[in-house]
PDB file of C-alpha atoms in Angstrom:
ATOM      1  CA  MET A 230    -117.269  94.778  34.130  1.00  0.00           C
ATOM      2  CA  ASP A 231    -118.281  91.639  31.865  1.00  0.00           C
ATOM      3  CA  ILE A 232    -119.493  89.262  33.083  1.00  0.00           C
ATOM      4  CA  ILE A 233    -118.981  84.983  32.204  1.00  0.00           C
ATOM      5  CA  VAL A 234    -121.464  82.481  32.881  1.00  0.00           C
ATOM      6  CA  ASN A 235    -119.219  78.980  34.051  1.00  0.00           C
ATOM      7  CA  ASP A 236    -120.149  75.239  32.576  1.00  0.00           C
ATOM      8  CA  THR A 237    -118.666  72.513  35.117  1.00  0.00           C
ATOM      9  CA  ASN A 238    -115.703  71.534  33.157  1.00  0.00           C
ATOM     10  CA  ILE A 239    -114.266  74.716  33.168  1.00  0.00           C
ATOM     11  CA  PHE A 240    -114.620  74.758  37.564  1.00  0.00           C
ATOM     12  CA  ILE A 241    -113.134  70.453  36.615  1.00  0.00           C
ATOM     13  CA  ASP A 242    -110.327  71.815  34.464  1.00  0.00           C
ATOM     14  CA  LEU A 243    -109.141  75.428  36.515  1.00  0.00           C
ATOM     15  CA  PHE A 244    -109.023  72.994  39.234  1.00  0.00           C
ATOM     16  CA  THR A 245    -107.021  69.824  37.487  1.00  0.00           C
ATOM     17  CA  SER A 246    -104.170  72.856  36.199  1.00  0.00           C
ATOM     18  CA  GLY A 247    -104.076  74.423  39.673  1.00  0.00           C
ATOM     19  CA  LEU A 248    -105.154  77.798  37.845  1.00  0.00           C
ATOM     20  CA  LEU A 249    -109.215  78.229  40.025  1.00  0.00           C
ATOM     21  CA  ASP A 250    -107.084  80.879  42.314  1.00  0.00           C
ATOM     22  CA  GLU A 251    -105.969  83.013  39.803  1.00  0.00           C
ATOM     23  CA  PHE A 252    -109.262  82.788  37.739  1.00  0.00           C
ATOM     24  CA  HIS A 253    -110.831  84.558  40.254  1.00  0.00           C
ATOM     25  CA  CYS A 254    -108.306  87.694  40.114  1.00  0.00           C
ATOM     26  CA  LEU A 255    -109.429  88.361  36.399  1.00  0.00           C
ATOM     27  CA  PRO A 256    -111.578  91.719  36.833  1.00  0.00           C
ATOM     28  CA  ILE A 257    -114.566  90.049  35.235  1.00  0.00           C
ATOM     29  CA  GLU A 258    -117.449  88.516  37.438  1.00  0.00           C
ATOM     30  CA  VAL A 259    -118.147  85.235  37.696  1.00  0.00           C
ATOM     31  CA  HIS A 260    -121.449  83.406  37.146  1.00  0.00           C
ATOM     32  CA  THR A 261    -123.019  79.831  37.397  1.00  0.00           C
ATOM     33  CA  VAL A 262    -126.176  78.202  38.343  1.00  0.00           C
ATOM     34  CA  ASP A 263    -126.895  76.129  41.350  1.00  0.00           C
ATOM     35  CA  PHE A 264    -126.892  72.960  39.031  1.00  0.00           C
ATOM     36  CA  VAL A 265    -123.556  73.209  37.707  1.00  0.00           C
ATOM     37  CA  ILE A 266    -122.263  73.135  41.821  1.00  0.00           C
ATOM     38  CA  ASN A 267    -124.454  69.715  41.914  1.00  0.00           C
ATOM     39  CA  GLU A 268    -122.443  68.508  39.123  1.00  0.00           C
ATOM     40  CA  LEU A 269    -119.318  68.597  41.496  1.00  0.00           C
ATOM     41  CA  THR A 270    -119.111  65.256  42.883  1.00  0.00           C
ATOM     42  CA  ASP A 271    -115.061  65.472  43.520  1.00  0.00           C
ATOM     43  CA  ASP A 272    -114.818  66.835  47.443  1.00  0.00           C
ATOM     44  CA  GLU A 273    -111.623  68.690  46.908  1.00  0.00           C
ATOM     45  CA  GLN A 274    -113.335  70.283  43.912  1.00  0.00           C
ATOM     46  CA  ARG A 275    -116.217  71.324  45.356  1.00  0.00           C
ATOM     47  CA  LYS A 276    -114.726  72.666  48.565  1.00  0.00           C
ATOM     48  CA  ALA A 277    -112.215  74.991  46.066  1.00  0.00           C
ATOM     49  CA  VAL A 278    -115.488  75.666  44.095  1.00  0.00           C
ATOM     50  CA  GLU A 279    -117.330  76.812  47.467  1.00  0.00           C
ATOM     51  CA  PHE A 280    -114.271  78.690  48.420  1.00  0.00           C
ATOM     52  CA  PHE A 281    -115.494  81.182  45.661  1.00  0.00           C
ATOM     53  CA  VAL A 282    -118.530  81.111  46.438  1.00  0.00           C
ATOM     54  CA  ASN A 283    -118.613  81.871  50.103  1.00  0.00           C
ATOM     55  CA  SER A 284    -116.190  84.737  49.723  1.00  0.00           C
ATOM     56  CA  ASN A 285    -118.389  86.684  47.151  1.00  0.00           C
ATOM     57  CA  HIS A 286    -116.325  85.939  43.513  1.00  0.00           C
ATOM     58  CA  LEU A 287    -118.233  83.034  42.341  1.00  0.00           C
ATOM     59  CA  LYS A 288    -122.669  84.117  42.060  1.00  0.00           C
ATOM     60  CA  VAL A 289    -124.531  80.983  41.871  1.00  0.00           C
ATOM     61  CA  HIS A 290    -128.154  81.655  40.487  1.00  0.00           C
ATOM     62  CA  ASN A 291    -130.529  79.455  41.654  1.00  0.00           C
ATOM     63  CA  LEU A 292    -133.010  78.453  38.810  1.00  0.00           C
ATOM     64  CA  SER A 293    -136.646  79.584  40.007  1.00  0.00           C
ATOM     65  CA  GLY A 294    -139.314  77.017  38.971  1.00  0.00           C
ATOM     66  CA  GLU A 295    -140.307  78.724  35.817  1.00  0.00           C
ATOM     67  CA  GLU A 296    -136.467  79.057  34.569  1.00  0.00           C
ATOM     68  CA  ILE A 297    -136.655  74.879  35.339  1.00  0.00           C
ATOM     69  CA  LEU A 298    -139.670  74.878  32.969  1.00  0.00           C
ATOM     70  CA  ASP A 299    -138.614  77.028  30.533  1.00  0.00           C
ATOM     71  CA  VAL A 300    -135.184  75.132  30.368  1.00  0.00           C
ATOM     72  CA  ALA A 301    -136.839  71.844  30.118  1.00  0.00           C
ATOM     73  CA  ASN A 302    -138.429  73.615  27.238  1.00  0.00           C
ATOM     74  CA  PHE A 303    -135.390  74.504  25.770  1.00  0.00           C
ATOM     75  CA  GLN A 304    -133.893  70.512  26.580  1.00  0.00           C
ATOM     76  CA  ALA A 305    -136.780  69.322  24.322  1.00  0.00           C
ATOM     77  CA  THR A 306    -136.480  71.484  21.228  1.00  0.00           C
ATOM     78  CA  LEU A 307    -132.769  70.301  21.282  1.00  0.00           C
ATOM     79  CA  THR A 308    -131.506  67.381  18.793  1.00  0.00           C
ATOM     80  CA  GLY A 309    -128.394  66.693  20.232  1.00  0.00           C
ATOM     81  CA  ASN A 310    -127.975  64.871  24.122  1.00  0.00           C
ATOM     82  CA  LEU A 311    -127.392  67.859  26.185  1.00  0.00           C
ATOM     83  CA  SER A 312    -127.916  67.853  29.926  1.00  0.00           C
ATOM     84  CA  PHE A 313    -129.804  69.811  32.122  1.00  0.00           C
ATOM     85  CA  THR A 314    -127.095  71.745  33.377  1.00  0.00           C
ATOM     86  CA  ASP A 315    -125.506  72.785  29.958  1.00  0.00           C
ATOM     87  CA  CYS A 316    -129.265  73.777  28.686  1.00  0.00           C
ATOM     88  CA  ALA A 317    -129.789  75.403  32.510  1.00  0.00           C
ATOM     89  CA  VAL A 318    -125.797  77.381  31.732  1.00  0.00           C
ATOM     90  CA  CYS A 319    -126.577  77.968  28.432  1.00  0.00           C
ATOM     91  CA  HIS A 320    -130.163  79.829  28.712  1.00  0.00           C
ATOM     92  CA  TYR A 321    -128.583  81.874  31.693  1.00  0.00           C
ATOM     93  CA  ALA A 322    -126.793  83.140  29.552  1.00  0.00           C
ATOM     94  CA  LYS A 323    -128.395  83.483  26.484  1.00  0.00           C
ATOM     95  CA  LYS A 324    -131.175  85.609  29.260  1.00  0.00           C
ATOM     96  CA  ASN A 325    -128.943  87.941  30.145  1.00  0.00           C
ATOM     97  CA  ASP A 326    -126.599  88.290  27.908  1.00  0.00           C
ATOM     98  CA  TYR A 327    -123.702  86.641  29.392  1.00  0.00           C
ATOM     99  CA  THR A 328    -120.678  84.922  27.725  1.00  0.00           C
ATOM    100  CA  LEU A 329    -120.671  81.424  28.099  1.00  0.00           C
ATOM    101  CA  LEU A 330    -117.253  79.767  29.169  1.00  0.00           C
ATOM    102  CA  THR A 331    -117.548  76.344  28.449  1.00  0.00           C
ATOM    103  CA  GLY A 332    -114.845  73.237  26.799  1.00  0.00           C
ATOM    104  CA  ASP A 333    -118.321  71.496  25.908  1.00  0.00           C
ATOM    105  CA  ALA A 334    -118.146  71.101  21.999  1.00  0.00           C
ATOM    106  CA  GLN A 335    -121.960  70.183  21.662  1.00  0.00           C
ATOM    107  CA  LEU A 336    -122.984  72.181  24.663  1.00  0.00           C
ATOM    108  CA  ARG A 337    -121.006  75.055  22.616  1.00  0.00           C
ATOM    109  CA  LYS A 338    -122.284  74.375  19.132  1.00  0.00           C
ATOM    110  CA  GLN A 339    -125.714  74.558  20.572  1.00  0.00           C
ATOM    111  CA  ALA A 340    -125.044  78.170  22.242  1.00  0.00           C
ATOM    112  CA  ILE A 341    -123.482  79.587  19.160  1.00  0.00           C
ATOM    113  CA  LYS A 342    -127.012  78.414  17.387  1.00  0.00           C
ATOM    114  CA  SER A 343    -128.893  80.191  20.143  1.00  0.00           C
ATOM    115  CA  ASN A 344    -126.454  83.390  20.051  1.00  0.00           C
ATOM    116  CA  VAL A 345    -125.182  83.422  22.800  1.00  0.00           C
ATOM    117  CA  LYS A 346    -120.833  83.971  23.260  1.00  0.00           C
ATOM    118  CA  VAL A 347    -118.919  81.138  24.129  1.00  0.00           C
ATOM    119  CA  LYS A 348    -115.327  80.450  25.149  1.00  0.00           C
ATOM    120  CA  GLY A 349    -113.493  78.086  26.214  1.00  0.00           C
ATOM    121  CA  ILE A 350    -110.559  77.046  28.882  1.00  0.00           C
ATOM    122  CA  ILE A 351    -107.827  78.502  26.447  1.00  0.00           C
ATOM    123  CA  TYR A 352    -109.533  81.616  26.603  1.00  0.00           C
ATOM    124  CA  VAL A 353    -109.139  82.109  29.997  1.00  0.00           C
ATOM    125  CA  PHE A 354    -105.563  80.826  29.634  1.00  0.00           C
ATOM    126  CA  ASP A 355    -104.592  83.691  27.777  1.00  0.00           C
ATOM    127  CA  ILE A 356    -106.804  86.298  29.793  1.00  0.00           C
ATOM    128  CA  LEU A 357    -104.886  84.847  32.934  1.00  0.00           C
ATOM    129  CA  VAL A 358    -101.605  85.856  30.771  1.00  0.00           C
ATOM    130  CA  GLU A 359    -102.983  89.138  29.222  1.00  0.00           C
ATOM    131  CA  HIS A 360    -103.658  90.448  32.540  1.00  0.00           C
ATOM    132  CA  GLN A 361    -100.121  89.330  33.989  1.00  0.00           C
ATOM    133  CA  ILE A 362    -102.323  87.167  36.881  1.00  0.00           C
ATOM    134  CA  ILE A 363     -99.773  84.312  35.357  1.00  0.00           C
ATOM    135  CA  THR A 364     -96.127  84.479  33.582  1.00  0.00           C
ATOM    136  CA  PRO A 365     -96.387  83.186  29.962  1.00  0.00           C
ATOM    137  CA  GLN A 366     -94.241  80.002  31.834  1.00  0.00           C
ATOM    138  CA  LEU A 367     -96.643  79.326  33.902  1.00  0.00           C
ATOM    139  CA  ALA A 368     -99.231  79.305  31.395  1.00  0.00           C
ATOM    140  CA  ALA A 369     -97.540  76.915  29.515  1.00  0.00           C
ATOM    141  CA  GLU A 370     -96.446  74.410  32.312  1.00  0.00           C
ATOM    142  CA  ARG A 371    -100.069  74.470  33.135  1.00  0.00           C
ATOM    143  CA  LEU A 372    -101.668  73.916  29.180  1.00  0.00           C
ATOM    144  CA  ASN A 373     -99.376  71.288  29.362  1.00  0.00           C
ATOM    145  CA  LEU A 374    -100.635  69.338  32.528  1.00  0.00           C
ATOM    146  CA  LEU A 375    -104.136  70.233  31.476  1.00  0.00           C
ATOM    147  CA  TYR A 376    -104.023  68.393  28.220  1.00  0.00           C
ATOM    148  CA  LYS A 377    -102.179  65.842  29.423  1.00  0.00           C
ATOM    149  CA  ALA A 378    -105.476  65.357  32.018  1.00  0.00           C
ATOM    150  CA  ASN A 379    -108.501  65.944  29.264  1.00  0.00           C
ATOM    151  CA  GLN A 380    -107.361  64.746  26.017  1.00  0.00           C
ATOM    152  CA  ARG A 381    -110.387  66.437  24.179  1.00  0.00           C
ATOM    153  CA  LEU A 382    -109.105  70.366  24.207  1.00  0.00           C
ATOM    154  CA  PRO A 383    -107.965  71.279  21.086  1.00  0.00           C
ATOM    155  CA  GLN A 384    -104.346  70.053  20.436  1.00  0.00           C
ATOM    156  CA  LYS A 385    -103.099  72.359  18.108  1.00  0.00           C
ATOM    157  CA  GLU A 386    -104.211  75.430  19.462  1.00  0.00           C
ATOM    158  CA  ILE A 387    -102.438  73.865  22.764  1.00  0.00           C
ATOM    159  CA  GLU A 388     -99.614  73.253  21.304  1.00  0.00           C
ATOM    160  CA  GLU A 389     -99.320  76.874  19.694  1.00  0.00           C
ATOM    161  CA  ARG A 390     -99.526  78.676  22.904  1.00  0.00           C
ATOM    162  CA  ILE A 391     -97.675  76.597  24.632  1.00  0.00           C
ATOM    163  CA  ALA A 392     -94.857  77.025  21.711  1.00  0.00           C
ATOM    164  CA  ARG A 393     -95.061  80.792  21.560  1.00  0.00           C
ATOM    165  CA  TRP A 394     -95.854  81.034  25.833  1.00  0.00           C
ATOM    166  CA  SER A 395     -92.387  79.237  26.320  1.00  0.00           C
ATOM    167  CA  LYS A 396     -90.672  81.514  23.888  1.00  0.00           C
ATOM    168  CA  ILE A 397     -90.906  84.441  25.946  1.00  0.00           C
ATOM    169  CA  SER A 398     -88.147  85.491  28.469  1.00  0.00           C
ATOM    170  CA  ILE A 399     -89.293  86.022  31.718  1.00  0.00           C
ATOM    171  CA  ILE A 400     -87.049  88.669  32.013  1.00  0.00           C
ATOM    172  CA  ASN A 401     -89.632  90.733  29.459  1.00  0.00           C
ATOM    173  CA  TYR A 402     -92.525  90.174  31.645  1.00  0.00           C
ATOM    174  CA  SER A 403     -93.764  92.432  34.062  1.00  0.00           C
ATOM    175  CA  VAL A 404     -94.532  91.899  37.507  1.00  0.00           C
ATOM    176  CA  ILE A 405     -96.761  88.890  38.579  1.00  0.00           C
ATOM    177  CA  ARG A 406     -99.282  88.674  41.385  1.00  0.00           C
ATOM    178  CA  GLN A 407     -98.164  87.309  44.313  1.00  0.00           C
ATOM    179  CA  PHE A 408    -101.008  86.301  46.236  1.00  0.00           C
ATOM    180  CA  ARG A 409    -103.598  84.351  46.133  1.00  0.00           C
ATOM    181  CA  ILE A 410    -106.686  84.434  46.862  1.00  0.00           C
ATOM    182  CA  THR A 411    -107.560  81.329  48.685  1.00  0.00           C
ATOM    183  CA  ASP A 412    -104.530  82.748  51.082  1.00  0.00           C
ATOM    184  CA  TYR A 413    -106.974  85.376  53.045  1.00  0.00           C
ATOM    185  CA  ASN A 414    -109.148  82.660  54.772  1.00  0.00           C
TER     186      ASN A 414
END
């Protein structure tokens, strides 16, 4: 099973697009660090993410004192202005050879320089459709909704996905999961 490390903005984007439950239905193991959880200042977003922590669908790594020093040293070597939390998720992903999931362009560039595998929110939409957790039409609708709320996302890639997914006939698409994880709380 693939393991990914989420940055804060991915949780926010998934919450905004209404796909946080569906994300946790994917056959991947989701990790993050404690500093990411602390960055979620919106009560509803934080409560939604904490649900997945409490139900063991999201593993939160609490950095040790030694790891905090390692992250601080890593941050000190950078020329950009990445936050401590950004550096922490990058460091954690690199240390464990996990894929980093982020929408932060500067963090993405630094992760690539540090030989960390990086994916973004569009990848999440792609695999939600690929694993038939959501229909292509729902993916197009929610990606459009997300883009309206978050203009920093790559417009060309989003427009290509929306155009492609909007053309797929629902009749040719297999049965979609009809449950949500939070329906069971």
